[in-house]
Every structure is written in structure tokens, then in C-alpha cells.
Coordinates of N, CA and C in Angstrom, one line a residue:
M864 N 4.8 89.3 8.2 CA 4.4 88.3 9.0 C 2.8 88.6 7.8
N865 N 1.5 87.4 7.7 CA 1.5 87.1 7.6 C -0.3 87.2 7.3
A866 N -1.5 86.7 6.9 CA -2.7 87.2 6.5 C -2.8 86.7 8.0
A867 N -3.9 87.7 9.0 CA -4.3 87.0 9.9 C -3.9 86.3 10.9
Q868 N -2.6 87.4 10.8 CA -1.7 86.7 12.7 C -3.0 87.3 13.8
K869 N -2.9 87.1 14.6 CA -2.9 86.6 15.2 C -1.6 86.9 16.6
A870 N -2.6 88.3 18.3 CA -1.2 87.7 19.1 C -2.2 86.2 19.6
N871 N -1.2 85.9 20.4 CA -1.2 84.6 20.9 C -2.3 84.9 22.7
N872 N -1.9 86.1 22.7 CA -2.4 86.6 24.7 C -3.4 86.8 24.3
N873 N -4.1 87.2 25.5 CA -5.4 87.3 25.2 C -5.5 88.9 26.1
P874 N -5.6 88.9 25.7 CA -5.2 91.0 26.9 C -6.6 91.1 26.9
E875 N -13.8 104.1 16.2 CA -14.7 103.7 14.8 C -15.0 104.9 14.5
G876 N -13.4 107.9 13.9 CA -14.0 107.4 13.3 C -16.0 107.0 12.5
Y877 N -16.1 107.5 11.8 CA -17.4 107.2 11.6 C -17.8 106.7 10.0
G878 N -18.9 106.2 10.0 CA -19.4 105.6 9.2 C -20.0 106.6 8.4
P879 N -20.1 107.0 7.2 CA -21.4 107.7 6.5 C -22.8 107.4 7.5
G880 N -23.2 108.6 7.9 CA -24.1 109.2 8.9 C -24.4 108.1 9.7
E881 N -23.3 107.4 10.5 CA -23.5 106.7 11.5 C -22.7 107.5 12.5
K882 N -23.4 107.0 13.8 CA -21.6 107.6 14.5 C -22.1 105.8 15.5
P883 N -20.7 105.8 16.0 CA -20.3 104.6 17.0 C -21.0 104.4 17.7
E884 N -21.5 103.3 18.7 CA -23.2 103.1 19.7 C -22.5 104.6 20.5
L885 N -21.1 103.4 21.1 CA -20.2 104.0 22.5 C -20.6 106.0 22.6
I886 N -20.3 106.7 21.0 CA -20.3 108.0 21.1 C -21.4 108.0 21.6
Q887 N -22.6 107.9 20.6 CA -24.1 108.0 20.3 C -24.1 107.9 22.4
V888 N -23.9 106.1 23.5 CA -23.9 106.3 24.6 C -23.2 108.0 25.5
F889 N -22.0 108.1 24.9 CA -21.8 109.4 25.8 C -23.1 110.7 25.3
E890 N -23.2 110.3 24.3 CA -23.9 111.6 23.7 C -24.6 112.4 24.9
Q891 N -25.7 111.0 25.0 CA -26.5 111.4 25.7 C -26.6 110.3 27.2
K892 N -26.0 111.1 27.2 CA -25.1 111.5 28.5 C -26.1 112.4 29.8
A893 N -26.6 113.5 29.6 CA -26.5 114.9 29.9 C -26.1 114.7 31.5
A894 N -26.3 114.1 31.8 CA -25.6 113.6 34.0 C -24.6 114.3 34.1
T895 N -23.8 113.8 32.7 CA -21.9 113.7 32.8 C -21.6 115.1 31.9
P896 N -22.1 115.7 31.8 CA -21.1 116.9 30.8 C -19.7 117.5 30.5
Y897 N -19.4 117.1 29.2 CA -18.2 118.3 29.3 C -17.6 119.4 30.3
Q898 N -16.5 118.7 31.4 CA -15.7 119.1 31.9 C -15.3 120.0 31.5
T899 N -14.2 121.5 32.6 CA -12.9 121.7 31.4 C -11.4 120.8 33.0
Y900 N -10.3 121.3 32.2 CA -9.0 120.9 32.7 C -8.3 121.0 31.8
K901 N -7.4 122.7 32.6 CA -6.3 123.3 31.5 C -7.2 123.6 29.9
T902 N -6.6 123.8 29.2 CA -7.2 123.7 28.2 C -8.1 123.1 27.5
I903 N -8.1 121.5 27.9 CA -9.1 121.0 27.8 C -11.2 120.5 28.2
E904 N -11.4 120.6 26.9 CA -12.8 119.4 28.2 C -12.9 118.6 27.7
Y905 N -13.5 118.0 28.4 CA -13.7 116.2 29.2 C -14.7 115.8 29.1
R906 N -15.0 114.3 29.6 CA -15.7 114.0 30.5 C -15.9 112.2 30.8
M907 N -16.0 112.1 31.4 CA -15.4 110.4 32.0 C -16.6 109.9 32.1
D908 N -16.8 108.5 31.7 CA -17.9 107.6 31.5 C -17.5 106.5 31.6
D909 N -17.9 105.5 32.3 CA -18.3 103.6 32.5 C -18.6 103.2 31.0
V910 N -17.6 102.0 30.7 CA -17.7 101.7 29.4 C -17.6 99.9 29.4
E911 N -18.8 99.7 28.8 CA -18.8 97.6 29.4 C -19.5 97.4 27.7
Y912 N -19.0 96.1 27.2 CA -18.9 95.9 25.4 C -19.3 94.5 26.9
P913 N -20.5 93.8 25.4 CA -21.1 92.1 26.0 C -19.8 90.7 25.4
D914 N -18.7 91.8 24.7 CA -17.5 90.6 24.7 C -15.8 91.4 24.8
S915 N -15.4 91.1 24.8 CA -14.5 91.6 24.8 C -14.1 92.3 23.8
F916 N -12.7 93.2 23.9 CA -12.2 94.4 23.2 C -11.7 93.6 22.2
K917 N -12.0 93.9 20.8 CA -10.3 93.1 19.6 C -10.4 94.3 18.5
M918 N -9.7 94.1 18.4 CA -8.6 95.6 17.1 C -7.4 94.7 16.0
A919 N -7.9 94.9 15.0 CA -7.3 94.8 13.8 C -5.8 95.4 13.1
G920 N -4.4 95.7 13.5 CA -3.8 97.1 12.9 C -2.9 96.3 12.6
V921 N -1.9 98.0 12.3 CA -0.4 97.2 11.4 C 0.6 97.3 12.9
P922 N 1.6 97.3 12.8 CA 2.9 97.3 14.2 C 3.6 98.2 13.9
Y923 N 4.1 98.6 14.3 CA 5.2 99.5 14.5 C 6.5 99.9 14.5
S924 N 6.2 97.8 14.6 CA 7.4 97.3 14.2 C 8.0 97.4 13.1
L925 N 6.7 97.4 12.5 CA 7.2 96.9 10.6 C 7.8 98.1 10.0
Y926 N 7.0 99.2 11.0 CA 6.5 100.6 10.4 C 6.7 101.5 11.1
P927 N 8.1 101.9 10.9 CA 8.6 103.1 12.6 C 8.1 104.5 12.3
D928 N 8.3 105.3 13.0 CA 8.6 106.1 13.3 C 6.5 106.8 13.2
F929 N 6.0 105.9 13.5 CA 4.9 105.7 13.6 C 4.3 106.3 11.9
A930 N 4.9 105.2 10.9 CA 4.7 104.8 9.8 C 3.4 104.3 9.3
N931 N 3.0 103.1 10.9 CA 2.1 101.8 10.7 C 0.8 102.8 10.6
I932 N 0.4 104.0 11.2 CA -1.0 104.4 11.3 C -1.0 105.0 9.8
G933 N -0.1 105.6 8.8 CA -0.4 105.8 6.8 C -0.5 104.7 6.5
R934 N -0.1 103.6 7.2 CA 0.2 102.2 6.4 C -1.8 101.8 6.2
F935 N -1.7 101.7 7.4 CA -3.1 101.1 7.6 C -4.0 102.2 7.0
H936 N -4.0 103.5 7.4 CA -5.2 104.4 6.7 C -5.0 104.2 4.9
D937 N -3.6 103.8 4.3 CA -3.7 103.4 2.2 C -4.1 102.5 2.4
E938 N -3.6 101.4 3.0 CA -3.6 100.0 2.5 C -5.3 99.2 3.3
Y939 N -5.8 99.7 4.5 CA -6.6 99.1 5.0 C -8.1 100.2 4.7
K940 N -8.2 101.1 5.3 CA -9.1 102.2 6.5 C -10.3 101.8 4.7
A941 N -10.4 101.7 4.1 CA -11.4 102.1 2.5 C -12.4 100.9 2.8
L942 N -11.5 99.3 3.4 CA -12.0 98.4 4.2 C -12.5 97.9 4.8
M943 N -11.8 97.9 5.5 CA -12.4 97.6 7.1 C -13.8 98.9 7.3
M944 N -13.8 100.0 6.7 CA -14.8 101.1 6.7 C -16.1 100.1 6.6
D945 N -15.8 99.6 5.1 CA -17.2 98.4 3.9 C -17.6 97.8 5.1
R946 N -16.5 96.9 6.1 CA -16.8 96.0 6.9 C -17.0 95.9 8.0
Y947 N -17.1 97.0 9.1 CA -17.3 97.9 9.3 C -18.4 98.4 10.2
A948 N -19.9 99.1 10.3 CA -20.2 100.7 11.0 C -21.0 99.6 12.1
P949 N -21.1 101.2 13.0 CA -19.5 101.5 12.4 C -18.5 101.5 13.2
Y950 N -17.6 102.4 12.7 CA -16.4 102.2 12.8 C -15.5 103.1 13.4
T951 N -14.7 101.6 14.3 CA -13.4 103.1 15.2 C -12.5 102.3 14.9
E952 N -11.0 104.0 15.2 CA -10.1 102.8 14.7 C -9.1 103.2 15.9
V953 N -7.7 102.6 16.2 CA -7.8 102.1 17.8 C -6.1 101.5 17.5
G954 N -5.9 102.4 18.5 CA -4.3 102.3 19.1 C -3.9 101.4 20.2
I955 N -2.7 101.0 20.1 CA -2.6 100.3 21.4 C -1.7 99.8 22.0
S956 N -0.7 100.2 22.9 CA 0.8 99.6 23.2 C 0.8 98.4 24.3
R957 N 1.6 97.7 24.0 CA 1.2 96.6 24.7 C 2.7 95.5 24.5
S958 N 2.6 94.8 25.4 CA 3.4 93.3 25.9 C 3.5 92.5 24.8
F959 N 4.5 91.7 23.7 CA 4.5 90.8 23.2 C 5.0 89.4 23.7
G960 N 4.8 88.5 24.7 CA 6.3 88.3 25.3 C 7.7 88.9 25.5
E961 N 8.9 88.7 25.5 CA 9.7 89.9 26.0 C 9.5 91.4 25.0
S962 N 8.7 90.7 24.1 CA 9.3 92.5 23.4 C 7.7 93.3 23.5
Y963 N 7.5 94.7 22.9 CA 6.6 95.5 22.9 C 6.9 96.2 21.9
D964 N 5.1 96.2 21.1 CA 4.7 96.9 20.1 C 3.1 98.3 20.2
Y965 N 3.2 98.9 19.2 CA 2.3 99.6 18.6 C 0.9 99.5 18.0
L966 N 0.4 99.1 17.6 CA -0.4 98.4 16.7 C -1.3 99.6 17.1
F967 N -1.6 100.0 15.5 CA -3.1 101.4 15.3 C -3.7 100.5 13.7
G968 N -5.2 101.1 14.2 CA -5.7 100.0 13.0 C -6.9 100.3 13.9
C969 N -8.2 99.3 13.4 CA -9.8 99.5 14.0 C -10.2 98.9 14.6
Q970 N -10.8 98.8 15.2 CA -12.0 98.0 16.2 C -12.9 96.4 15.5
V971 N -12.6 95.2 15.9 CA -13.6 94.7 15.1 C -14.4 93.6 15.8
E972 N -14.9 93.0 15.6 CA -15.7 92.0 16.3 C -15.1 90.5 15.7
S973 N -14.3 90.5 14.8 CA -13.9 89.1 15.2 C -11.8 89.2 14.6
L974 N -11.6 88.5 15.2 CA -10.1 87.4 14.7 C -10.2 86.8 12.7
D975 N -11.5 86.5 12.6 CA -11.3 85.9 11.9 C -11.2 86.6 10.6
E976 N -10.9 85.9 9.7 CA -10.2 86.5 8.2 C -10.3 87.6 7.8
L977 N -9.0 88.0 9.0 CA -8.5 89.3 8.7 C -7.6 89.5 7.1
P978 N -7.5 90.8 7.5 CA -7.1 90.8 5.2 C -5.6 91.1 6.4
E979 N -4.8 90.0 4.7 CA -3.5 89.6 5.0 C -2.4 91.1 5.0
G980 N -1.5 90.8 6.7 CA -1.3 92.5 6.8 C -1.7 93.0 8.1
L981 N -2.5 92.9 8.6 CA -3.5 92.6 9.9 C -3.2 91.8 11.3
I982 N -2.8 92.6 11.8 CA -2.6 91.5 13.4 C -3.5 92.1 13.8
G983 N -4.2 91.0 14.1 CA -5.6 90.7 15.2 C -4.4 90.9 17.3
I984 N -5.9 91.5 18.2 CA -5.7 91.1 19.2 C -6.7 91.6 19.9
D985 N -7.2 90.5 20.9 CA -8.6 90.2 21.7 C -7.9 90.5 23.0
T986 N -7.7 92.1 23.2 CA -7.8 92.4 24.9 C -7.7 91.2 26.3
G987 N -9.0 90.9 26.0 CA -9.7 90.2 27.3 C -10.3 90.7 28.1
L988 N -10.8 92.1 26.8 CA -11.7 93.2 28.5 C -13.1 92.9 27.9
K989 N -13.1 93.6 29.2 CA -14.5 94.3 28.3 C -15.3 95.0 29.4
R990 N -14.5 95.5 30.1 CA -14.5 96.9 31.3 C -14.1 98.0 31.2
F991 N -14.4 99.3 31.1 CA -13.0 99.9 31.0 C -14.2 101.7 31.4
A992 N -13.0 102.2 32.0 CA -13.7 103.8 32.6 C -12.7 104.9 31.0
S993 N -13.9 105.7 30.1 CA -13.3 106.0 29.2 C -13.6 107.4 29.6
I994 N -12.3 108.6 29.4 CA -11.9 109.9 29.3 C -11.9 110.4 27.2
T995 N -13.0 110.7 27.5 CA -13.1 111.3 26.4 C -13.3 112.9 26.4
F996 N -11.9 113.1 25.7 CA -11.4 114.8 25.4 C -11.4 115.6 23.9
R997 N -11.5 117.1 23.9 CA -11.8 117.6 21.9 C -10.2 118.4 22.7
A998 N -10.4 118.7 21.4 CA -9.4 119.8 21.4 C -9.5 120.9 19.8
P999 N -9.6 122.6 19.8 CA -10.4 122.2 19.1 C -10.3 122.9 17.4
S1000 N -8.2 121.1 17.0 CA -8.2 121.3 15.4 C -6.8 120.0 16.5
Q1001 N -6.9 119.8 14.9 CA -6.6 118.3 15.0 C -4.9 117.6 15.6
E1002 N -4.4 118.9 15.3 CA -2.4 119.1 15.6 C -2.7 119.2 17.3
E1003 N -4.0 119.7 17.6 CA -3.8 120.7 19.2 C -4.1 118.9 19.6
L1004 N -4.8 118.7 18.8 CA -5.6 117.2 19.7 C -3.8 115.7 19.8
V1005 N -3.8 115.4 18.1 CA -3.1 114.2 18.8 C -1.9 114.8 18.1
G1006 N -1.1 115.7 17.7 CA 0.0 116.1 17.7 C 1.0 115.9 16.2
G1007 N 1.6 115.3 16.5 CA 2.8 115.5 14.3 C 3.7 114.4 14.7
S1008 N 4.4 114.4 13.5 CA 5.5 113.5 13.7 C 6.7 113.7 15.3
D1009 N 7.3 114.6 15.0 CA 7.1 115.3 16.3 C 7.1 115.3 18.2
G1010 N 5.9 114.8 17.7 CA 5.1 114.2 19.8 C 4.0 114.1 19.4
P1011 N 3.1 114.0 20.8 CA 1.8 113.8 20.6 C 1.4 115.7 21.2
G1012 N 0.1 115.9 20.5 CA -0.5 116.5 20.5 C -0.7 117.2 22.3
D1013 N -0.7 119.1 22.0 CA -0.9 119.2 23.8 C -2.7 118.1 24.3
A1014 N -3.2 118.4 23.5 CA -4.4 117.2 23.8 C -4.5 116.5 24.7
M1015 N -3.6 115.8 24.1 CA -3.5 114.5 24.2 C -2.3 114.6 25.2
V1016 N -1.4 114.9 25.6 CA -0.6 115.0 27.4 C -1.0 115.6 28.0
I1017 N -2.4 117.0 28.4 CA -2.7 116.7 29.0 C -3.9 115.9 29.7
A1018 N -5.4 115.6 29.1 CA -5.7 114.2 29.9 C -4.3 113.4 30.0
T1019 N -3.1 112.4 29.0 CA -2.7 111.8 30.2 C -2.6 112.6 32.2
E1020 N -2.8 113.8 31.6 CA -1.7 114.6 33.5 C -2.5 114.2 34.1
F1021 N -3.8 114.5 33.4 CA -5.2 115.0 34.4 C -5.2 113.2 34.8
L1022 N -5.6 111.9 34.2 CA -5.8 111.1 35.0 C -4.9 110.7 36.1
K1023 N -2.6 110.8 34.9 CA -1.9 110.5 36.2 C -2.7 111.2 37.3
E1024 N -2.2 112.5 37.7 CA -2.5 113.2 38.9 C -3.7 113.8 39.8
V1025 N -4.5 113.2 38.6 CA -6.1 113.5 38.3 C -7.2 112.0 39.7
W1026 N -7.1 111.6 38.5 CA -8.5 110.6 38.6 C -7.7 109.7 39.0
L1027 N -7.5 109.3 38.1 CA -6.3 107.3 38.8 C -6.3 107.5 40.6
P1028 N -5.1 108.1 40.9 CA -5.4 108.4 42.3 C -6.7 108.4 42.9
E1029 N -7.5 108.5 42.6 CA -8.9 107.9 43.6 C -9.4 107.2 43.4
H1030 N -9.2 106.4 42.0 CA -10.0 104.9 41.5 C -8.2 104.3 41.1
L1031 N -7.6 103.8 41.9 CA -6.7 103.0 42.1 C -7.7 101.8 42.3
D1032 N -8.9 100.9 43.1 CA -8.7 100.4 43.1 C -9.9 99.7 42.6
E1033 N -10.5 100.7 41.5 CA -10.5 100.2 40.2 C -10.1 99.6 39.3
V1034 N -8.3 100.2 38.9 CA -8.6 99.3 37.5 C -7.5 98.2 37.8
A1035 N -7.3 98.0 36.7 CA -6.0 97.4 36.7 C -4.9 97.6 37.7
P1036 N -3.9 96.2 38.2 CA -2.7 97.6 38.9 C -2.1 97.6 37.4
I1037 N -1.5 99.4 38.6 CA -0.3 99.9 37.2 C 0.9 99.5 37.7
V1038 N 1.8 98.5 36.4 CA 3.0 98.4 36.9 C 4.2 100.0 36.4
D1039 N 4.2 101.0 35.3 CA 4.4 102.0 35.6 C 4.0 103.1 35.5
W1040 N 4.0 104.4 36.6 CA 3.0 105.0 36.5 C 3.7 106.0 35.2
D1041 N 4.4 105.9 34.8 CA 4.7 107.5 34.2 C 4.5 107.1 32.9
S1042 N 4.5 106.4 32.2 CA 3.8 105.4 30.9 C 2.2 105.5 31.4
S1043 N 1.5 105.4 32.5 CA 0.8 104.8 32.3 C 0.4 102.6 31.7
C1044 N 1.4 102.6 32.6 CA 1.4 100.7 31.8 C 0.2 99.4 32.5
F1045 N -0.3 99.0 32.3 CA -1.1 98.3 33.0 C -0.8 97.3 32.8
E1046 N -1.2 96.4 33.8 CA -0.1 94.1 34.3 C -2.0 94.2 33.0
I1047 N -2.3 93.3 32.7 CA -4.0 92.5 32.9 C -3.7 91.8 33.0
K1048 N -4.0 90.8 33.9 CA -4.7 89.2 33.7 C -5.4 88.8 32.8
I1049 N -5.2 87.7 31.6 CA -6.4 87.2 31.8 C -6.6 85.5 31.2
G1050 N -7.3 85.0 32.1 CA -6.8 83.1 33.0 C -5.5 83.1 32.5
E1051 N -4.8 81.8 32.3 CA -3.3 81.8 32.1 C -2.2 83.2 31.9
E1052 N -2.6 83.9 31.1 CA -2.2 84.8 30.2 C -2.1 86.1 31.3
T1053 N -0.6 87.1 30.7 CA -0.1 88.1 31.5 C 0.0 88.7 30.5
Y1054 N -0.1 90.3 30.9 CA 0.8 90.8 29.1 C 0.4 92.2 30.2
H1055 N 1.7 94.0 29.3 CA 1.8 94.4 29.9 C 0.5 95.9 29.2
M1056 N 0.0 96.6 29.3 CA -0.9 97.7 27.9 C -0.7 99.1 28.7
N1057 N -1.1 99.4 27.4 CA -0.9 101.3 27.6 C -1.7 101.7 27.5
L1058 N -2.4 102.8 27.6 CA -4.0 103.7 27.6 C -4.4 103.4 26.1
I1059 N -5.1 102.4 25.9 CA -6.0 102.4 24.2 C -6.2 104.2 24.4
E1060 N -5.9 103.7 23.0 CA -6.3 104.9 22.2 C -7.5 105.0 21.0
V1061 N -8.9 105.5 21.3 CA -9.8 105.3 20.1 C -9.9 106.5 19.7
Y1062 N -9.4 106.8 18.5 CA -10.8 107.8 17.3 C -12.1 108.4 17.2
K1063 N -11.5 109.3 16.2 CA -12.7 109.2 15.7 C -12.8 109.4 13.6
V1064 N -13.1 109.1 12.4 CA -12.3 108.3 11.3 C -12.0 110.6 11.4
E1065 N -12.4 111.5 11.5 CA -12.6 112.4 10.4 C -12.0 113.5 12.0
L1066 N -10.8 113.3 12.5 CA -10.2 114.5 13.2 C -9.9 116.1 12.8
D1067 N -10.7 116.0 11.3 CA -9.8 117.1 10.8 C -11.5 117.6 10.9
V1068 N -12.3 117.7 11.2 CA -13.6 117.6 10.9 C -14.0 117.4 12.0
D1069 N -13.5 117.1 13.6 CA -14.4 116.6 14.9 C -12.9 116.5 15.7
A1070 N -12.1 117.0 16.1 CA -11.1 116.7 16.9 C -10.8 116.2 18.6
E1071 N -11.5 115.1 18.3 CA -12.4 114.5 20.0 C -12.3 113.1 19.5
M1072 N -11.7 112.7 21.3 CA -11.0 111.0 21.1 C -10.7 110.6 22.2
C1073 N -10.7 109.8 22.5 CA -10.7 108.5 24.2 C -9.8 107.7 23.9
Y1074 N -9.2 107.7 25.6 CA -8.7 107.1 26.3 C -9.2 105.7 26.7
Y1075 N -8.9 104.6 27.4 CA -9.7 103.9 27.1 C -8.7 102.5 28.9
I1076 N -9.8 103.0 30.0 CA -8.9 102.9 30.5 C -8.8 101.2 31.8
P1077 N -7.9 100.2 31.5 CA -8.8 98.6 31.8 C -9.0 98.8 33.0
L1078 N -10.4 98.0 33.8 CA -10.8 98.3 34.8 C -10.6 97.0 35.7
K1079 N -10.6 96.4 36.6 CA -11.3 95.1 37.1 C -12.3 94.6 36.2
P1080 N -12.1 92.9 36.1 CA -13.3 92.4 36.0 C -14.1 92.6 37.4

């Protein structure tokens, strides 16, 4: 794949001394403190961006077994942290025509002039519900090569069994309940997408992450 490739469909990790604006907003919302579901602490928030949510990352299809995550960290993390402050890491699973892929990278403001080897995605989405959840350790949060961490599994369970059934009229259409897959229509474009993963940089320091759930326009 060549430099600054972009998906045709329209579908941060902290820098030194800096927290993503989104996390700052979360922490300021004292009216919605963390709650407990089974073994995780979580909170739900509404998120709205002035422009559509974009990311640039490395595809799983070229680096299987989630080697794309290591590839991004080794080759691009330092560069993208310098370019974007605050900085947020992102994982997105979505369709590209007839194929499906998982990209891991970071949130960006523009898809222009991306470093060679990164693929840019414009989700076309501005509004999300977000579940922020945390665990005692990085391993318990995100797991490893043998699968997702317990916290990710439990957060997904909470969304599917508790939150989503009560908010079906607010979220994008669900086309596969088991995998939490949504159908996204942006103008003439239609694609499928799973929950968006939003990560802090240093999970070993603060084991917390978010899932973004796409809301209807």
C-alpha cells in the first residue's frame, strides 16, 4: 500500500503533560461518575466532534495476528505523537467493499500527507455514545495474543445486554448483534463497522480505554 492511502468510504494515550480533550470532558462530568458492572468500573458519555472522526493506521491484513499494532508502535507512534497533541490511539474494524479489515493507529485531524504505509479512514461520523472502562492492569484490560482482556469482554457484554437494548432508537442500525456490527450510511456510501476502540498511550500506567458506539445523525 502506498503513501497516504485513503479508504474511499466516508465512514490519543497522552502526550507529555497533556490529556485528550475528550478525557478532560469525561473527568469534568461529576454528574456521571464511574459505576460498577461485574468486575469493571465504567461510565457512559455522549461525544460530539465538530468534524467527522478520522484515524490513520496499519491494516491487520498486511500484518496478521495483530502484528499491525506492534508495527504502528515501532514505526509511527513517535512521529504521530509529535504531529498530534493531544494524541489518541484507535482501533477500527470495518468493511472495505467486499473485504473486512482491522486498522490500528491514531486519531488524526486530516487524511492529507499521511506517512507512507498508513491508511487513512474518515468515518463520516460526529456523534457517539462512549463507554469508558478501566481495569487493575493492562493485561486485564486488553489481553494479549490469546485474545481480548476480561475488561474488554465484560464491557462488550454490558453494552450488548444492558445498554444497547435500551438505546436502539439512538444508535446506528445493528446488522450483527454477536459482533456488535453497525451499518453506517454516509451520503451514497454504506459500510459496516464494529465498536471503535479508543486507547490511552500508556496502558501500563493507567489501564483505561473507551468504546465508541455510533449514533444516528
